[in-house]
Every structure is written in C-alpha cells, then in structure tokens.
PDB file of C-alpha atoms and ligand atoms in Angstrom:
ATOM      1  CA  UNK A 118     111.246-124.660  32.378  1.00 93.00           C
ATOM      2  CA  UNK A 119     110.093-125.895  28.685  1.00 97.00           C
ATOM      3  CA  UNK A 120     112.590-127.146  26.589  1.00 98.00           C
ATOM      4  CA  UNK A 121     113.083-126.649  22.453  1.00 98.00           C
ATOM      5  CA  UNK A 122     115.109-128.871  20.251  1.00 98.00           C
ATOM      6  CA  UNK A 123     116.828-127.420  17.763  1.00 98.00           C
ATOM      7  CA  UNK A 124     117.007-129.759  15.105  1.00 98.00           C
ATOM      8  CA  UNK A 125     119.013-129.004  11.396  1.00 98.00           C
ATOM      9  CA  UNK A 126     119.792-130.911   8.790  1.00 98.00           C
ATOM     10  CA  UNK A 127     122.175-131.611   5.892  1.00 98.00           C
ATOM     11  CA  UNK A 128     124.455-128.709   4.642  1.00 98.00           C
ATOM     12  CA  UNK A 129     123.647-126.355   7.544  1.00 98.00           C
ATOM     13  CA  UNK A 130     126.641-127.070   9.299  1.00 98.00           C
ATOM     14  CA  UNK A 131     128.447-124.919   6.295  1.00 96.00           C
ATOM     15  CA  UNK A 132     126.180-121.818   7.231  1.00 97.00           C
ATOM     16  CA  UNK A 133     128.161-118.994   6.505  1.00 93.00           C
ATOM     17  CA  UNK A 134     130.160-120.063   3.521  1.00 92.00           C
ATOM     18  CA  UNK A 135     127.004-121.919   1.833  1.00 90.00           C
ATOM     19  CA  UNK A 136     125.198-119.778  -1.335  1.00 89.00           C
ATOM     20  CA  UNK A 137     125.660-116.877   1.240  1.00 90.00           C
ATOM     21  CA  UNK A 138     123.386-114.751  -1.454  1.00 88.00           C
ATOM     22  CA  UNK A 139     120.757-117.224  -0.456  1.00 89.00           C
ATOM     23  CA  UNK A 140     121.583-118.384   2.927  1.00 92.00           C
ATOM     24  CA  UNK A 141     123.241-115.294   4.322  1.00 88.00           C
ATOM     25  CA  UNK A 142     126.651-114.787   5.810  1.00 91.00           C
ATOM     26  CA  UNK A 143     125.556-116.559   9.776  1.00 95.00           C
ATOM     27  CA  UNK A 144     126.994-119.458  10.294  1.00 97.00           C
ATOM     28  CA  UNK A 145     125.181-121.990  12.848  1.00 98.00           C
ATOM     29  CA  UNK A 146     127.119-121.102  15.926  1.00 98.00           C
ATOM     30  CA  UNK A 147     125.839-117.398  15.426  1.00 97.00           C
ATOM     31  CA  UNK A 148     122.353-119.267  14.943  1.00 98.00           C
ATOM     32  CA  UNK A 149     123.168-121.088  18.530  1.00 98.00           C
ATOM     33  CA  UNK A 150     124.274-118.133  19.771  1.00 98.00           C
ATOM     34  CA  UNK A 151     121.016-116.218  18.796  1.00 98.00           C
ATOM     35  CA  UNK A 152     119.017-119.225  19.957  1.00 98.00           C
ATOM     36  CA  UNK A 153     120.985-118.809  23.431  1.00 98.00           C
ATOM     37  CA  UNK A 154     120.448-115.335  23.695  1.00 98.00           C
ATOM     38  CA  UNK A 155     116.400-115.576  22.730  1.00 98.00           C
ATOM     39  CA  UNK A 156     115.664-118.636  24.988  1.00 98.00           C
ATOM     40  CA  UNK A 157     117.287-116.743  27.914  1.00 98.00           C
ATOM     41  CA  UNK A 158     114.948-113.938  27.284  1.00 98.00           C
ATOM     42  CA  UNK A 159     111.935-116.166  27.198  1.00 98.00           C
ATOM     43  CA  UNK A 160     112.979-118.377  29.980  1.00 97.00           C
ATOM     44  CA  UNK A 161     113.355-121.388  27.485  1.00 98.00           C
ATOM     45  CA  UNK A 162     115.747-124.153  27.876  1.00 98.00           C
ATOM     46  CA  UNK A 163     117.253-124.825  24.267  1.00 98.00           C
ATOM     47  CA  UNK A 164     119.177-127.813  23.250  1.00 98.00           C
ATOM     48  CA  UNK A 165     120.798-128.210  19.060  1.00 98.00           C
ATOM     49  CA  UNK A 166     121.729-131.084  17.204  1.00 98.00           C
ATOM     50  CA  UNK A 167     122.775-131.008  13.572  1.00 98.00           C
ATOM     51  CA  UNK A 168     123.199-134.282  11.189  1.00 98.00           C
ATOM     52  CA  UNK A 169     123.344-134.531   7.461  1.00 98.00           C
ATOM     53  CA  UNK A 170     122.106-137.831   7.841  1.00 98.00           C
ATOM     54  CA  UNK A 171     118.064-138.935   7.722  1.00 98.00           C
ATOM     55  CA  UNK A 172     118.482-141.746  10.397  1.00 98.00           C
ATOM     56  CA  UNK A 173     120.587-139.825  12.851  1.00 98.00           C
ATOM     57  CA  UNK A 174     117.937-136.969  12.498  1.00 98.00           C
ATOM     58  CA  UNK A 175     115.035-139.613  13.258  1.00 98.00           C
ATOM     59  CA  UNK A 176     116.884-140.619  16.271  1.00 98.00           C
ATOM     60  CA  UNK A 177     117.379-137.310  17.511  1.00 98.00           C
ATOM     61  CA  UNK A 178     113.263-136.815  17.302  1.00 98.00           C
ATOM     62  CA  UNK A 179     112.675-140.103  18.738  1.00 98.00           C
ATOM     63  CA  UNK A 180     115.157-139.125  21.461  1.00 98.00           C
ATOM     64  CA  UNK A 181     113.196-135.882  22.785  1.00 98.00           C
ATOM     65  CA  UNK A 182     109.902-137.539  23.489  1.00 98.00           C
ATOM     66  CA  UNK A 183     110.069-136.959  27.507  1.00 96.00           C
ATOM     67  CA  UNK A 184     113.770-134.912  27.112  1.00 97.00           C
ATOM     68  CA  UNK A 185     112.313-131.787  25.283  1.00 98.00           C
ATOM     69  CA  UNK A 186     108.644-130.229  25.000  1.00 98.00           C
ATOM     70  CA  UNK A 187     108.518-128.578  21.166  1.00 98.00           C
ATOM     71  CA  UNK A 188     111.107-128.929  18.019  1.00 98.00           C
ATOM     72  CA  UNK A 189     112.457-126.516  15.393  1.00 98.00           C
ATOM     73  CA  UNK A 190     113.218-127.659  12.682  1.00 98.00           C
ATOM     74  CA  UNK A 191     115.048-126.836   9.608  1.00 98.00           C
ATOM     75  CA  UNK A 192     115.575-130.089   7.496  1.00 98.00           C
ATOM     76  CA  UNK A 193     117.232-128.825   4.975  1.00 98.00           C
ATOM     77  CA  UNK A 194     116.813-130.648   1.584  1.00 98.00           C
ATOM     78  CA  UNK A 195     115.119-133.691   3.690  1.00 98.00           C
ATOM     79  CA  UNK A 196     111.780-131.277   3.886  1.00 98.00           C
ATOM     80  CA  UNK A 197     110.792-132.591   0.735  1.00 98.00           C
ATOM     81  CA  UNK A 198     111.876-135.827   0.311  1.00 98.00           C
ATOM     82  CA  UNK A 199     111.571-137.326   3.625  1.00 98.00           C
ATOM     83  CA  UNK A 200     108.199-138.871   4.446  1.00 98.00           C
ATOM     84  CA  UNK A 201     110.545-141.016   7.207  1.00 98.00           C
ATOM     85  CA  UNK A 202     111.240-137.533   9.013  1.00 98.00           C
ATOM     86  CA  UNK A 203     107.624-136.507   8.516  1.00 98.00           C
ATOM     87  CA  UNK A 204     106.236-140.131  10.386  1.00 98.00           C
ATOM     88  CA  UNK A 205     109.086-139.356  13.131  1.00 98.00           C
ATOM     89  CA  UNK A 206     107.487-136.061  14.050  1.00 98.00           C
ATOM     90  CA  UNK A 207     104.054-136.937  14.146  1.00 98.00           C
ATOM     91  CA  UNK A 208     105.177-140.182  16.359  1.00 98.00           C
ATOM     92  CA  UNK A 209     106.563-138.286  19.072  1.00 98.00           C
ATOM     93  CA  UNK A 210     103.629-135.857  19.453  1.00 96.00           C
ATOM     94  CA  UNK A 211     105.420-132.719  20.120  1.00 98.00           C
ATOM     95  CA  UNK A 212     104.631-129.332  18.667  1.00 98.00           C
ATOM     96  CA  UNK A 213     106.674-128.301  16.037  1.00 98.00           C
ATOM     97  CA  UNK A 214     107.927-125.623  14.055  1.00 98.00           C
ATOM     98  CA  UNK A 215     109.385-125.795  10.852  1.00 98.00           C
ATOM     99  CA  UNK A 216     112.177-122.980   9.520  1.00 98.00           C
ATOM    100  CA  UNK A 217     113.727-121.997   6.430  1.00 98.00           C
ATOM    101  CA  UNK A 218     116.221-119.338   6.360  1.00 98.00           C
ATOM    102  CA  UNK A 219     115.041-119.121   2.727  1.00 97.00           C
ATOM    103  CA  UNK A 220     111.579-118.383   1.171  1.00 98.00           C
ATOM    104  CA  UNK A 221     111.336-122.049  -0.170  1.00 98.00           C
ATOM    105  CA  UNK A 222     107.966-120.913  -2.149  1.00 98.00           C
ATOM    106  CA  UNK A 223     110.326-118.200  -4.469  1.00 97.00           C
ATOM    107  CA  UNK A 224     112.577-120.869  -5.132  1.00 97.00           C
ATOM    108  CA  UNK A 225     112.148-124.242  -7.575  1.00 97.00           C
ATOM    109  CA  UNK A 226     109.242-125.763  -7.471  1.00 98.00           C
ATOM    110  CA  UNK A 227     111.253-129.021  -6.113  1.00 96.00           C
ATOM    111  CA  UNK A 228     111.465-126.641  -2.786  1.00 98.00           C
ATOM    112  CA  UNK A 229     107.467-125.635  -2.542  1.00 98.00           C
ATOM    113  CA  UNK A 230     106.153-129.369  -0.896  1.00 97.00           C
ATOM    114  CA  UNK A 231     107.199-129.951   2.428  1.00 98.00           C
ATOM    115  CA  UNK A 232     106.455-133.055   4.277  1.00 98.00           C
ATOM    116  CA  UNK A 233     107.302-131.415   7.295  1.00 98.00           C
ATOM    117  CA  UNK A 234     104.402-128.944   7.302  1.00 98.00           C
ATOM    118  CA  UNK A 235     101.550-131.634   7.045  1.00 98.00           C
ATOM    119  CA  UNK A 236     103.019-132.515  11.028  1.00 98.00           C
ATOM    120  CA  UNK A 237     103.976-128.535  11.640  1.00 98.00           C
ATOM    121  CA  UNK A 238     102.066-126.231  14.484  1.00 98.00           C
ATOM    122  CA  UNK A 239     103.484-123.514  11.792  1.00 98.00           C
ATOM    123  CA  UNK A 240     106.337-122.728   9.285  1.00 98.00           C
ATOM    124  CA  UNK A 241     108.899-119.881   8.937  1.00 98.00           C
ATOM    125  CA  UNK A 242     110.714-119.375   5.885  1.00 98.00           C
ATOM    126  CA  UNK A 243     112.404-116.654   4.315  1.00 97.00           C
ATOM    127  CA  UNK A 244     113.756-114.255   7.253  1.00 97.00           C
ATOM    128  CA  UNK A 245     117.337-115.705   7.901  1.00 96.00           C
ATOM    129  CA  UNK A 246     118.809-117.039  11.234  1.00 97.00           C
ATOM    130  CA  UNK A 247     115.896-114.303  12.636  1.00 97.00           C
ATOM    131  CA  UNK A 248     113.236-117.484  11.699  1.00 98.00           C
ATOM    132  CA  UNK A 249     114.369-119.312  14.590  1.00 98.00           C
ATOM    133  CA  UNK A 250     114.809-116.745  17.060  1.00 98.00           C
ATOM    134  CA  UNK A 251     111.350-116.067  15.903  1.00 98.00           C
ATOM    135  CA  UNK A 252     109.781-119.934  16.105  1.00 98.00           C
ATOM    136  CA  UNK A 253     111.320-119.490  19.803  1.00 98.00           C
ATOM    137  CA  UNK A 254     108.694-116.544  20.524  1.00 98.00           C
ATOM    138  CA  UNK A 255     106.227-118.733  18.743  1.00 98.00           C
ATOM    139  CA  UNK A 256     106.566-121.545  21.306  1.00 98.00           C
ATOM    140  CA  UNK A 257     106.533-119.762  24.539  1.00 98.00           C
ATOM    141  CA  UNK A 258     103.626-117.600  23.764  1.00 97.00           C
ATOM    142  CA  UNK A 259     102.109-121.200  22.814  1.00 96.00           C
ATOM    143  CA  UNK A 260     103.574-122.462  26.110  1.00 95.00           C
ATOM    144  CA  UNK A 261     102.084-119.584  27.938  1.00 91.00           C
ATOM    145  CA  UNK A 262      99.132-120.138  26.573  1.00 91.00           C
ATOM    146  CA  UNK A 263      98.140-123.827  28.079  1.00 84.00           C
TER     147      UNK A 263
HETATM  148  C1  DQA B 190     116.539-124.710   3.460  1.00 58.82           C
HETATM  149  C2  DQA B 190     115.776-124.787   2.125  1.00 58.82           C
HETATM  150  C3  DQA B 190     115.917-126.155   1.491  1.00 58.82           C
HETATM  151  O1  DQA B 190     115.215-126.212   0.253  1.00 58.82           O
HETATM  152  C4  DQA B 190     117.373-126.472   1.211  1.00 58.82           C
HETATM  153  O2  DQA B 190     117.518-127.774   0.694  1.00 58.82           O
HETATM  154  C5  DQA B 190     118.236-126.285   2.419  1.00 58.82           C
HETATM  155  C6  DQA B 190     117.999-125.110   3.270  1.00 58.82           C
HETATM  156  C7  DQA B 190     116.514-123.288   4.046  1.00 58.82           C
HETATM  157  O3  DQA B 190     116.847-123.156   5.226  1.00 58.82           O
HETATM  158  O4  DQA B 190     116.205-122.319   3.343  1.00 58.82           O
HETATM  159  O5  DQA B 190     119.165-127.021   2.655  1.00 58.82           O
HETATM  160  O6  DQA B 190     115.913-125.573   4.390  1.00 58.82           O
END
C-alpha cells in the first residue's frame, strides 16, 4: 500500500479559529479526519505531522525517504521564504504536492512566489481542507499510473 505524508506548517495547528473568513471554520483534526476518510477510499496509507518550526519540518521530509512514497504539503508562510524546505524536497526525491487552503495568487503579492512549486508534481490552492482530500486523488491516480 503507498503511503502520503501529510506535512503542515506554522499556524495550521490553529485551523478553525485562524482568519476563519480566509481559512474557513475546519480545524486540522477535521482535515485528518477527511484525510482518513479519503485515503481509506483510495487504499492509501496516510501519516500527518505538523511543526511551526523550519528545521523540525526538514526533518520530517528527510525522515520519509524509504517511510512514505509522496508528500502534501501545506507550508504555510515557509512557502515563500524557505529555500531550506524547497532543497529538502527535492533531496528526498519524492513526488509532491503542494496545498493552500487559500488562493495564494488573490492574496499579497508576498503570497504569489512559492519555493515549493519549483520541486512540486502540482499545486492546490484555494478550495479549503477539500485541497488535500483532493492532492490524495491526485497521487493515487499518479500511483496507478506507474
Ligand atoms: C497558506 C497560505 C500562506 O500564504 C499562509 O502564510 C499560510 C496558509 C494557506 O493554506 O492558504 O499560513 O499556506
């Protein structure tokens, strides 16, 4: 069975009670939850970590080369600073996709450069918690596919 690891960064952990007129009311159990319930469905295994710190998140990357097969991830305000993050990704050579519950290209312009993308198979942005239910379909058909 492939796995997927769920990977967000700073803030999310206050999902729910965070700019819900921009994040939405879920909070990142529901998320889990939603992850649980789509990687059941797909015959995924799914595994989530969240840090709001840049050096636990590159450990958690360098941690599922041979543990995990594909990454989501939603790096918060780290998706366009973090060149570190970025070099982490494209070390470990596994596909990922990136997620935004936000459409970061109607926001500040600060928000429209990701660093993440340049290493990304694709990006979601701007459908909610649905985005990663959503990269999950994105990786199975992919796994399916090779
Ligand atoms: C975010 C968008 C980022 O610009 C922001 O810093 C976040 C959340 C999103 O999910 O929409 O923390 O990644």
């Amino acid at each position: 069975m492939s796995s997927v690891l769920i990977l967000n960064g700073p803030n999310l952990n206050l999902l729910g009670t965070r700019q819900p007129n921009v994040y939405g009311a879920t909070t990142l159990a529901d998320v889990e939850d939603m992850c649980r319930a789509a990687a059941k469905r797909l015959g995924l295994n799914v595994a989530f970590a969240q840090s709001n710190h840049e050096g636990v998140m590159i450990d958690a990357v360098h941690g599922a080369k041979g543990t995990h097969d594909a990454l989501i991830i939603n790096a918060g305000a780290y998706t366009h600073t973090s060149i570190a993050l970025m070099d982490a990704v494209a070390s470990v050579e596994l596909p990922l996709v990136e997620v935004h519950l936000s459409n970061i290209h109607a926001r500040e312009t600060f928000r429209h450069t990701s660093y993440l993308s340049k290493v990304a198979v694709g990006m979601l942005c701007g459908f909610g918690a649905q985005g990663y239910v959503m990269a999950l379909d994105a990786l199975a058909a992919r796994f399916d596919a090779s």
